[in-house]
PDB file of N, CA and C in Angstrom:
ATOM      1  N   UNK A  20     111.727 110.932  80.281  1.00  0.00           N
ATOM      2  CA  UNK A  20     111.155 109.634  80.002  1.00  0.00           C
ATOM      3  C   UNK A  20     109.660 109.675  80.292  1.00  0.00           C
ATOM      4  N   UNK A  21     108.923 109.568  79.428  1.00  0.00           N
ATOM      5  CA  UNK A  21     107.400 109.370  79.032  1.00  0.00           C
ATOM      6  C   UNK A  21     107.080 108.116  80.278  1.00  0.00           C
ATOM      7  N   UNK A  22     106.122 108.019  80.954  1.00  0.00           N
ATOM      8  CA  UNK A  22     105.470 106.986  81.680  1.00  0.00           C
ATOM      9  C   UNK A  22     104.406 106.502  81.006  1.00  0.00           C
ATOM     10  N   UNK A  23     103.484 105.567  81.523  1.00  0.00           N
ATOM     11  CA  UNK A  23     102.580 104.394  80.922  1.00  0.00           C
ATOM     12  C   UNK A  23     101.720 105.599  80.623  1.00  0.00           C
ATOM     13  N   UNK A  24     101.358 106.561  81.846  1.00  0.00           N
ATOM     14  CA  UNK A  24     100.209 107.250  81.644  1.00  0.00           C
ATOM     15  C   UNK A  24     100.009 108.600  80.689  1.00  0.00           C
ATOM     16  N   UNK A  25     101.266 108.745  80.276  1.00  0.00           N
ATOM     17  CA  UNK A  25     101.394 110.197  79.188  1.00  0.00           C
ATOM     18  C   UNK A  25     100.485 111.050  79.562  1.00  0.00           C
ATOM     19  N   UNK A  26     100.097 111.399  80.887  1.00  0.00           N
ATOM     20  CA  UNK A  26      99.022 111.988  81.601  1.00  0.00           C
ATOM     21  C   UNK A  26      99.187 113.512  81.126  1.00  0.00           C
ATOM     22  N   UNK A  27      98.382 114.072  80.661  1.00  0.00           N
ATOM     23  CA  UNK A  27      98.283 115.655  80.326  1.00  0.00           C
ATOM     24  C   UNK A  27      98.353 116.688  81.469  1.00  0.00           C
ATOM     25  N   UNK A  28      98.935 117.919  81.249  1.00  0.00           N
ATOM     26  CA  UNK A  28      99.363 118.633  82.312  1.00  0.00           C
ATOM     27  C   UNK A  28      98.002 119.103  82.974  1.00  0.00           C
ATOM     28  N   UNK A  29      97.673 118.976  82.792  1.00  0.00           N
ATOM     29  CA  UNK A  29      95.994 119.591  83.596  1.00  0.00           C
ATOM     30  C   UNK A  29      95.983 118.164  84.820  1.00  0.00           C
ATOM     31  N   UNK A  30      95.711 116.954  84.333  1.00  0.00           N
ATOM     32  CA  UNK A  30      95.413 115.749  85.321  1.00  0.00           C
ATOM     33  C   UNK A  30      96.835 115.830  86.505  1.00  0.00           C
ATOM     34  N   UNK A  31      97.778 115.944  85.581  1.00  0.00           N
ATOM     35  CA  UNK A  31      98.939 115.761  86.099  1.00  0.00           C
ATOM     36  C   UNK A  31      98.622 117.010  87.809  1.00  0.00           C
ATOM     37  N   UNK A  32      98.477 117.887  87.484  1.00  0.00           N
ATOM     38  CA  UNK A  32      98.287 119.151  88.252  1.00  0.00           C
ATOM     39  C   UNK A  32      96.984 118.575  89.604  1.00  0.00           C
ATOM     40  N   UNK A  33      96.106 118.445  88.720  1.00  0.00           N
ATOM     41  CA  UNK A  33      94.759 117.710  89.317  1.00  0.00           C
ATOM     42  C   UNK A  33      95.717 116.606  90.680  1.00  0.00           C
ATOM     43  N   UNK A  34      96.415 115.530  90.030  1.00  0.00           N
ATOM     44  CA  UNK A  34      96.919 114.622  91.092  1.00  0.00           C
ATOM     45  C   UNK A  34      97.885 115.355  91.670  1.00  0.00           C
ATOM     46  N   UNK A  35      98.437 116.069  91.745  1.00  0.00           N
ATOM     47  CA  UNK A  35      99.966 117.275  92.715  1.00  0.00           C
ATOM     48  C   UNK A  35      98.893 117.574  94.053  1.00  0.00           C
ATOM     49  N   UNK A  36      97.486 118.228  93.702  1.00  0.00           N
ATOM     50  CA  UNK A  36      96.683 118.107  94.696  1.00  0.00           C
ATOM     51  C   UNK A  36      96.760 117.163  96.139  1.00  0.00           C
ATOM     52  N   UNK A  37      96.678 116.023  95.595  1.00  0.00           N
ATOM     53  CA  UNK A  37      96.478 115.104  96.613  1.00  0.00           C
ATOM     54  C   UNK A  37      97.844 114.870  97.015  1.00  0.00           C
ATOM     55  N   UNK A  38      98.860 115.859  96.540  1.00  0.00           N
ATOM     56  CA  UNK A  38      99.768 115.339  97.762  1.00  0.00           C
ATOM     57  C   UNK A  38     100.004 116.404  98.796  1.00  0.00           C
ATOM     58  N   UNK A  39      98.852 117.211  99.281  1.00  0.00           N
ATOM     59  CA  UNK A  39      99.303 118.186 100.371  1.00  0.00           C
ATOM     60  C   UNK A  39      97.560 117.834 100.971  1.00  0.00           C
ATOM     61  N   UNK A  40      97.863 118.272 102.479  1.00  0.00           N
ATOM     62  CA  UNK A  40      96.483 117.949 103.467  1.00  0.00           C
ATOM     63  C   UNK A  40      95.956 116.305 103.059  1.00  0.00           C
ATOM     64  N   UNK A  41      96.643 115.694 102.595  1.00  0.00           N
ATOM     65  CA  UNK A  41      95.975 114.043 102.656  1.00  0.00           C
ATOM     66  C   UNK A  41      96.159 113.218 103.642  1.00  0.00           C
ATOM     67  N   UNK A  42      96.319 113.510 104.776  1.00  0.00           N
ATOM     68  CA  UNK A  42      96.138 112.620 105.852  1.00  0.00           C
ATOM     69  C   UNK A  42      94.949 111.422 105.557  1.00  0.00           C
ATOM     70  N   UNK A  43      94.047 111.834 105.235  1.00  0.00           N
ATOM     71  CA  UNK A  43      92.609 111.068 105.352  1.00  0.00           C
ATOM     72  C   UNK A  43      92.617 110.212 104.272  1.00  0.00           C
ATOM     73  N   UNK A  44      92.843 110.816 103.025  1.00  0.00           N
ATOM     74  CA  UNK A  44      92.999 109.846 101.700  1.00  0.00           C
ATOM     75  C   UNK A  44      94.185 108.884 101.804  1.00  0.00           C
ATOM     76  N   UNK A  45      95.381 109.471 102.504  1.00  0.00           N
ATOM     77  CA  UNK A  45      96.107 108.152 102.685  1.00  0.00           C
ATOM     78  C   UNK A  45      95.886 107.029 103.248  1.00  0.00           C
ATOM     79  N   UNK A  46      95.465 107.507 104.726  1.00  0.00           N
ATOM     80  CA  UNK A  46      94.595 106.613 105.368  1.00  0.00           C
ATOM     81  C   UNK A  46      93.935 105.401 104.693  1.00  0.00           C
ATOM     82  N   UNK A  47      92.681 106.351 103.761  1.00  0.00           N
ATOM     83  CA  UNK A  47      92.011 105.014 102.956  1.00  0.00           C
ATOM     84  C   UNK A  47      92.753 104.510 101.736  1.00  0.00           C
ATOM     85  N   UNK A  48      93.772 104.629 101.575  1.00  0.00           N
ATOM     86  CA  UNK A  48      94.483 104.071 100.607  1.00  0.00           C
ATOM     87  C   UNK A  48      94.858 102.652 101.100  1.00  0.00           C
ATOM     88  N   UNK A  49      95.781 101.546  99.724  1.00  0.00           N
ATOM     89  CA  UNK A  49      96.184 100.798 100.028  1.00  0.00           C
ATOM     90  C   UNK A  49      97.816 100.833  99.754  1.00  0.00           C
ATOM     91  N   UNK A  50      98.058 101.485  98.680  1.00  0.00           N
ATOM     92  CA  UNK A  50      99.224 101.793  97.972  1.00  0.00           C
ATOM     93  C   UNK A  50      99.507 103.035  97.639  1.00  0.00           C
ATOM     94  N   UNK A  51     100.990 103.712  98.220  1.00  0.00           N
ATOM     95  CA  UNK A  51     100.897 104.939  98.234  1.00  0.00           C
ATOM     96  C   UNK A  51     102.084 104.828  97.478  1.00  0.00           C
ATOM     97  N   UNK A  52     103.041 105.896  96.847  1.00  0.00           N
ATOM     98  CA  UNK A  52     103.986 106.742  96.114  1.00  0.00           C
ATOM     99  C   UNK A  52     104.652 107.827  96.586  1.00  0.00           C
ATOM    100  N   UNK A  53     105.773 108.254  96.220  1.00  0.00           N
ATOM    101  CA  UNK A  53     106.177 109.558  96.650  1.00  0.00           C
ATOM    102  C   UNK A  53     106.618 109.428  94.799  1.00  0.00           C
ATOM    103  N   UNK A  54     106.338 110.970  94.637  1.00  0.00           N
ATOM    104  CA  UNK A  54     106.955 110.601  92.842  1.00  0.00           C
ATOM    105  C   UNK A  54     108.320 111.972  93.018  1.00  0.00           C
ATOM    106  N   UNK A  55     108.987 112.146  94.686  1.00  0.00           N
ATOM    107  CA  UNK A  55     110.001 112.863  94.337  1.00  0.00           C
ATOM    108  C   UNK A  55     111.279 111.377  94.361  1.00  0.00           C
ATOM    109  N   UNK A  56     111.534 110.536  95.189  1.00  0.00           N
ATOM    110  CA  UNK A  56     112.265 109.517  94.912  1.00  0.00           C
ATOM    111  C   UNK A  56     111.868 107.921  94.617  1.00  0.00           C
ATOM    112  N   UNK A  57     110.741 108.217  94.292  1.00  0.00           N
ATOM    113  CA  UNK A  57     110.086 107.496  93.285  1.00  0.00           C
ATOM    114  C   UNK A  57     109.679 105.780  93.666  1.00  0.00           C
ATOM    115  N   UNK A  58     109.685 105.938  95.143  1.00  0.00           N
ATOM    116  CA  UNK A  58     109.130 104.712  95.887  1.00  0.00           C
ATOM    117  C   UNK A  58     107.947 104.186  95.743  1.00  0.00           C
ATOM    118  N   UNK A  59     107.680 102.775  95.265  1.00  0.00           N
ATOM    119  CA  UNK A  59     106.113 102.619  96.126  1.00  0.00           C
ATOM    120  C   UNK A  59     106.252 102.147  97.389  1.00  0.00           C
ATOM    121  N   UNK A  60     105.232 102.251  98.011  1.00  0.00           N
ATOM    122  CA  UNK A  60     104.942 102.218  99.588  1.00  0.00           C
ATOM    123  C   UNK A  60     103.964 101.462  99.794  1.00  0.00           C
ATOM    124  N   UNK A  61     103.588 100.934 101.165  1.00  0.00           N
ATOM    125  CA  UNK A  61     102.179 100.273 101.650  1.00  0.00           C
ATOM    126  C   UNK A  61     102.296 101.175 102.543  1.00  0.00           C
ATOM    127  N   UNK A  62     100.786 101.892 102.550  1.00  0.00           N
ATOM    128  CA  UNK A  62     100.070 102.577 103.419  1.00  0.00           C
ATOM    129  C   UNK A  62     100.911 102.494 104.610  1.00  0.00           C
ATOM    130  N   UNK A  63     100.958 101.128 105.072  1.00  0.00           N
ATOM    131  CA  UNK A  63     101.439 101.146 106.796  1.00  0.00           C
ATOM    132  C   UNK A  63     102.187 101.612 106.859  1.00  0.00           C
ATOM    133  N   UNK A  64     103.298 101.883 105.373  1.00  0.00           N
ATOM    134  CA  UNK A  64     105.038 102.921 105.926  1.00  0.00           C
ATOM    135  C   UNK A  64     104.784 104.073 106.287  1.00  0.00           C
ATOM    136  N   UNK A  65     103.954 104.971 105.816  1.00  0.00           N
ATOM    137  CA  UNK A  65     103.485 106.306 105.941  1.00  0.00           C
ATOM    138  C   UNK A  65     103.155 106.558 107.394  1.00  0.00           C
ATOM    139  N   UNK A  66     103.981 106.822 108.295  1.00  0.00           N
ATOM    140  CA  UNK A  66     103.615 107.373 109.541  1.00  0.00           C
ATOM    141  C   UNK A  66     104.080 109.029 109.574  1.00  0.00           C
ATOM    142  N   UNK A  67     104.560 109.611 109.161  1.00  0.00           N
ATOM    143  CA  UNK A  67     105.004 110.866 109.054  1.00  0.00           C
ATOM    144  C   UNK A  67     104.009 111.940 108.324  1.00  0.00           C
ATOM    145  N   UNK A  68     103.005 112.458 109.263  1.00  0.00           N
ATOM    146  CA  UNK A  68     101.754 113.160 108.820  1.00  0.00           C
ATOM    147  C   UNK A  68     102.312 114.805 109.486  1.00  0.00           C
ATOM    148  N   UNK A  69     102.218 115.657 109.198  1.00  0.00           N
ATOM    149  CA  UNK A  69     103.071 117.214 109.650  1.00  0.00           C
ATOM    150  C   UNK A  69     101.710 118.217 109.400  1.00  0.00           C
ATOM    151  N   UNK A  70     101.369 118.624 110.300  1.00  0.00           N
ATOM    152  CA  UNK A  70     100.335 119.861 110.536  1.00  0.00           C
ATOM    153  C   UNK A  70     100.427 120.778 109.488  1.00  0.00           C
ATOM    154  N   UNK A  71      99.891 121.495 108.764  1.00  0.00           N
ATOM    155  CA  UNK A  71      99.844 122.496 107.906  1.00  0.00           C
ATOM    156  C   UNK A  71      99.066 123.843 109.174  1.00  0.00           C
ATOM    157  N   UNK A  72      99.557 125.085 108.229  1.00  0.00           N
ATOM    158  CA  UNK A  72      99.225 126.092 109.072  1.00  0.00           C
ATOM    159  C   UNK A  72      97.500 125.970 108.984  1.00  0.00           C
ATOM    160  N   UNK A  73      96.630 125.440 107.949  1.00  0.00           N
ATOM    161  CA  UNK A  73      95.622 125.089 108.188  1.00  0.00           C
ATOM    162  C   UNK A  73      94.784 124.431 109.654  1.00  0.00           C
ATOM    163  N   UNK A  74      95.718 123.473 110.228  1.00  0.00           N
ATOM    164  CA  UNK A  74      95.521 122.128 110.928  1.00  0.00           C
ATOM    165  C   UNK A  74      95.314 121.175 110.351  1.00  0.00           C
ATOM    166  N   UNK A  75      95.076 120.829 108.943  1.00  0.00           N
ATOM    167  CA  UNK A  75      95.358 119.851 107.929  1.00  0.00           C
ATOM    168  C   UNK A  75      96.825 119.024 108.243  1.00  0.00           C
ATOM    169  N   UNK A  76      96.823 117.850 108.160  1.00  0.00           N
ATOM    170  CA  UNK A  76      98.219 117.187 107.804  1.00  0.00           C
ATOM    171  C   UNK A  76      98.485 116.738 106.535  1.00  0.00           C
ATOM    172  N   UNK A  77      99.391 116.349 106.127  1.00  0.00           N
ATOM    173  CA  UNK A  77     100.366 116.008 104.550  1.00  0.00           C
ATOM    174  C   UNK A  77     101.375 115.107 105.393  1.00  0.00           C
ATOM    175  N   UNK A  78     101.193 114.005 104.126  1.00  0.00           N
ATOM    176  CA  UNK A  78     102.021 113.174 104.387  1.00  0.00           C
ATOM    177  C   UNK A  78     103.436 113.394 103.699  1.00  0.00           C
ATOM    178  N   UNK A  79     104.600 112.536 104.715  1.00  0.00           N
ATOM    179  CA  UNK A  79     105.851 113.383 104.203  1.00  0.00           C
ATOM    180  C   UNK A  79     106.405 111.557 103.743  1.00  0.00           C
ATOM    181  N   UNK A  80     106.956 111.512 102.849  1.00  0.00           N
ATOM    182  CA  UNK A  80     107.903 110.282 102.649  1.00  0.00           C
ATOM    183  C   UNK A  80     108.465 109.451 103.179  1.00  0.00           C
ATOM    184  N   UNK A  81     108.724 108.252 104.225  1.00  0.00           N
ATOM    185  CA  UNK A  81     109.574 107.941 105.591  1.00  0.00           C
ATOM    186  C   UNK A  81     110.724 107.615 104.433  1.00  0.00           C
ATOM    187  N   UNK A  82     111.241 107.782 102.840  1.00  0.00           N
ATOM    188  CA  UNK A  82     112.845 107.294 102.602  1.00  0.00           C
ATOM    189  C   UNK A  82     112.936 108.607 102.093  1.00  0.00           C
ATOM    190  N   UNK A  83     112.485 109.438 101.902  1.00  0.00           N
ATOM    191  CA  UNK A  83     113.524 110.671 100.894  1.00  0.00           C
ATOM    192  C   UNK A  83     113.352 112.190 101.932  1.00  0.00           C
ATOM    193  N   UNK A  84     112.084 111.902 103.116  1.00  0.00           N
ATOM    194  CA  UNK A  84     111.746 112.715 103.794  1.00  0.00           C
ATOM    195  C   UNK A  84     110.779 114.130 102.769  1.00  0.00           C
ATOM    196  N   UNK A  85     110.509 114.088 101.985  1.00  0.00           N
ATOM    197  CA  UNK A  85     109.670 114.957 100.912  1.00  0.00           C
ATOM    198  C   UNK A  85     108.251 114.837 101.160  1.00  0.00           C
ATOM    199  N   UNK A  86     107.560 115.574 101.091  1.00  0.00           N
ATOM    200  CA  UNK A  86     105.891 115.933 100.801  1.00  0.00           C
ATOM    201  C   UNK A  86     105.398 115.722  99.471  1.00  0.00           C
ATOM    202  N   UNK A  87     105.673 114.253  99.085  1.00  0.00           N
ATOM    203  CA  UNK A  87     105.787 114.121  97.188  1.00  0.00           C
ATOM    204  C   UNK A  87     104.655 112.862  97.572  1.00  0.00           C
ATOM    205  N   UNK A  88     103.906 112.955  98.662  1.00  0.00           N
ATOM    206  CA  UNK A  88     103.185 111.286  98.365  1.00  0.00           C
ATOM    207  C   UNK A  88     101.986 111.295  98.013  1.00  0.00           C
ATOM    208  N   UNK A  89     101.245 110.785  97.132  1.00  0.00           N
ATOM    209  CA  UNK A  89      99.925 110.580  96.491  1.00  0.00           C
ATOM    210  C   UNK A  89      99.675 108.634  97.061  1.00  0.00           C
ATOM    211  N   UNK A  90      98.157 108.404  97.028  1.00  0.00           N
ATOM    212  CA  UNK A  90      97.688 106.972  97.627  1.00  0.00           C
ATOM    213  C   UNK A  90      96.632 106.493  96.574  1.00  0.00           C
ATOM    214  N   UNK A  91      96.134 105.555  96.433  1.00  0.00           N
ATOM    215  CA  UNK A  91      95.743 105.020  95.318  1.00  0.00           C
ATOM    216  C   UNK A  91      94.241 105.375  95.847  1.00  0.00           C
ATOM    217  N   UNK A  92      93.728 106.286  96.818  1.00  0.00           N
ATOM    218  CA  UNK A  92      92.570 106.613  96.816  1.00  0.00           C
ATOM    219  C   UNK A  92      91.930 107.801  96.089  1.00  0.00           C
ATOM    220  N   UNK A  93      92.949 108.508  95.528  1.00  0.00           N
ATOM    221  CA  UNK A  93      92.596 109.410  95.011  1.00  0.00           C
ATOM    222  C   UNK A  93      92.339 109.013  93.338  1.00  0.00           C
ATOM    223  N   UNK A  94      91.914 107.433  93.181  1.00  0.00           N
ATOM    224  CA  UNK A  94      91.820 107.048  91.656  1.00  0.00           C
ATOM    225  C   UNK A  94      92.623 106.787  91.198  1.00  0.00           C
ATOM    226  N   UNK A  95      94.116 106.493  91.328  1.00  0.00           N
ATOM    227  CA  UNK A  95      94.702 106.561  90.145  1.00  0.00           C
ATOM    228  C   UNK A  95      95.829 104.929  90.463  1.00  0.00           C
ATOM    229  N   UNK A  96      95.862 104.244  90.047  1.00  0.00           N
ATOM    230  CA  UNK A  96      97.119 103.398  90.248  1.00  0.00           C
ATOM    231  C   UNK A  96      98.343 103.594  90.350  1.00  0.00           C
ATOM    232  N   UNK A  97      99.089 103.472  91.513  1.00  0.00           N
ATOM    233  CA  UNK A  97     100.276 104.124  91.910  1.00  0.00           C
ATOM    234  C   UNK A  97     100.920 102.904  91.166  1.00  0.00           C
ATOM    235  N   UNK A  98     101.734 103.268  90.607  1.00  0.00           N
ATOM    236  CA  UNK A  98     103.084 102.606  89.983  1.00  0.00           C
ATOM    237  C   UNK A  98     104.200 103.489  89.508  1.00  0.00           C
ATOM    238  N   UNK A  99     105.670 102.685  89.227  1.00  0.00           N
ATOM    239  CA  UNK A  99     106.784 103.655  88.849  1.00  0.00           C
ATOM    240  C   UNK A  99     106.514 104.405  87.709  1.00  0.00           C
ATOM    241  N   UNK A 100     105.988 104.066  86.484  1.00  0.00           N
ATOM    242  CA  UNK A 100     105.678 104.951  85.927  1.00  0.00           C
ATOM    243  C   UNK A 100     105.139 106.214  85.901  1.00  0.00           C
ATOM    244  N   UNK A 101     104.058 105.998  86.759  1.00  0.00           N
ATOM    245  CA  UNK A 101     103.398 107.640  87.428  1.00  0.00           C
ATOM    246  C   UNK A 101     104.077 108.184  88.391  1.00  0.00           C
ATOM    247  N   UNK A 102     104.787 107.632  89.107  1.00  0.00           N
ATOM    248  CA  UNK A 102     105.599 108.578  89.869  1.00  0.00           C
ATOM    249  C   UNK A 102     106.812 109.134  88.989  1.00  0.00           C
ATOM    250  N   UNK A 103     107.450 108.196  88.096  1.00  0.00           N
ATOM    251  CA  UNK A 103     108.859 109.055  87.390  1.00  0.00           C
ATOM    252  C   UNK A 103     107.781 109.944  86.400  1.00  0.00           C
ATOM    253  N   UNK A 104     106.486 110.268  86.153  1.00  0.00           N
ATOM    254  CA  UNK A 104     105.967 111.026  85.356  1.00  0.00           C
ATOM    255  C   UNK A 104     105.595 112.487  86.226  1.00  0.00           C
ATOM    256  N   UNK A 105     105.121 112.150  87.029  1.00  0.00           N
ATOM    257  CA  UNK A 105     104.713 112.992  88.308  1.00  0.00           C
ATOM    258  C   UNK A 105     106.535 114.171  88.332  1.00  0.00           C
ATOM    259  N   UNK A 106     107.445 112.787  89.095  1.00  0.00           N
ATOM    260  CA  UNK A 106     108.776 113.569  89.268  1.00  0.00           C
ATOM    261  C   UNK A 106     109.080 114.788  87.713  1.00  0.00           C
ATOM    262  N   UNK A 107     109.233 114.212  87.012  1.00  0.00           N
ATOM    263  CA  UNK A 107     109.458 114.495  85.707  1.00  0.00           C
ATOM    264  C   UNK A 107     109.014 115.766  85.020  1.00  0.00           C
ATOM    265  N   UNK A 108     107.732 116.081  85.662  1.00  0.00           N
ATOM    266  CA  UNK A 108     107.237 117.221  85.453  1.00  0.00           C
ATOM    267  C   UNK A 108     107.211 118.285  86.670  1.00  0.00           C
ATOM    268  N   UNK A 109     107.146 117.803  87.829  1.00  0.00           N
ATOM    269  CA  UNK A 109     106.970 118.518  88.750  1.00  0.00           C
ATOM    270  C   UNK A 109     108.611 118.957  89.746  1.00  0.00           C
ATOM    271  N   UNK A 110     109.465 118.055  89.353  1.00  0.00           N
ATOM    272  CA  UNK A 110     110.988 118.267  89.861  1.00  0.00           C
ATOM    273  C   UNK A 110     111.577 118.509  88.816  1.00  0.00           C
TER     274      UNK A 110
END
């Protein structure tokens, strides 16, 4: 199933980015996503931040427990559509 954004695999790839080491962009977010079970979220649910071997953190999902979450700071409007587009290509 096609989403609003018919986003091309390059952007699509571009946003997969922001869902690993985003501690900080979530932070400044207002509205976050996980596009593996396809929640939207308010920022405040997101307490589950996990160290990378970097020392970077990534935020992990608090309902599906997954590392699938992107925040509306990274540009893009989180809605179901972009996340079942996100899932869709990337699960």
């Amino acid at each position: 199933m096609k989403g609003l954004y018919s986003m091309t695999e390059k952007k699509l790839k571009e946003l997969h980015k922001h869902s690993i080491f985003n501690e900080e962009e979530i932070k400044k977010s207002t509205v976050c996503g996980c596009f593996y079970c396809g929640t939207v979220l308010n920022v405040k649910d997101i307490d589950d931040f996990r160290t990378e071997k970097n020392g970077l953190k990534t935020a992990w999902c608090p309902i599906c427990g997954i590392d699938a979450v992107i925040g509306d700071a990274c540009g893009v409007l989180i809605n179901k559509n972009l996340l079942i587009e996100m899932n869709n290509y990337f699960f």
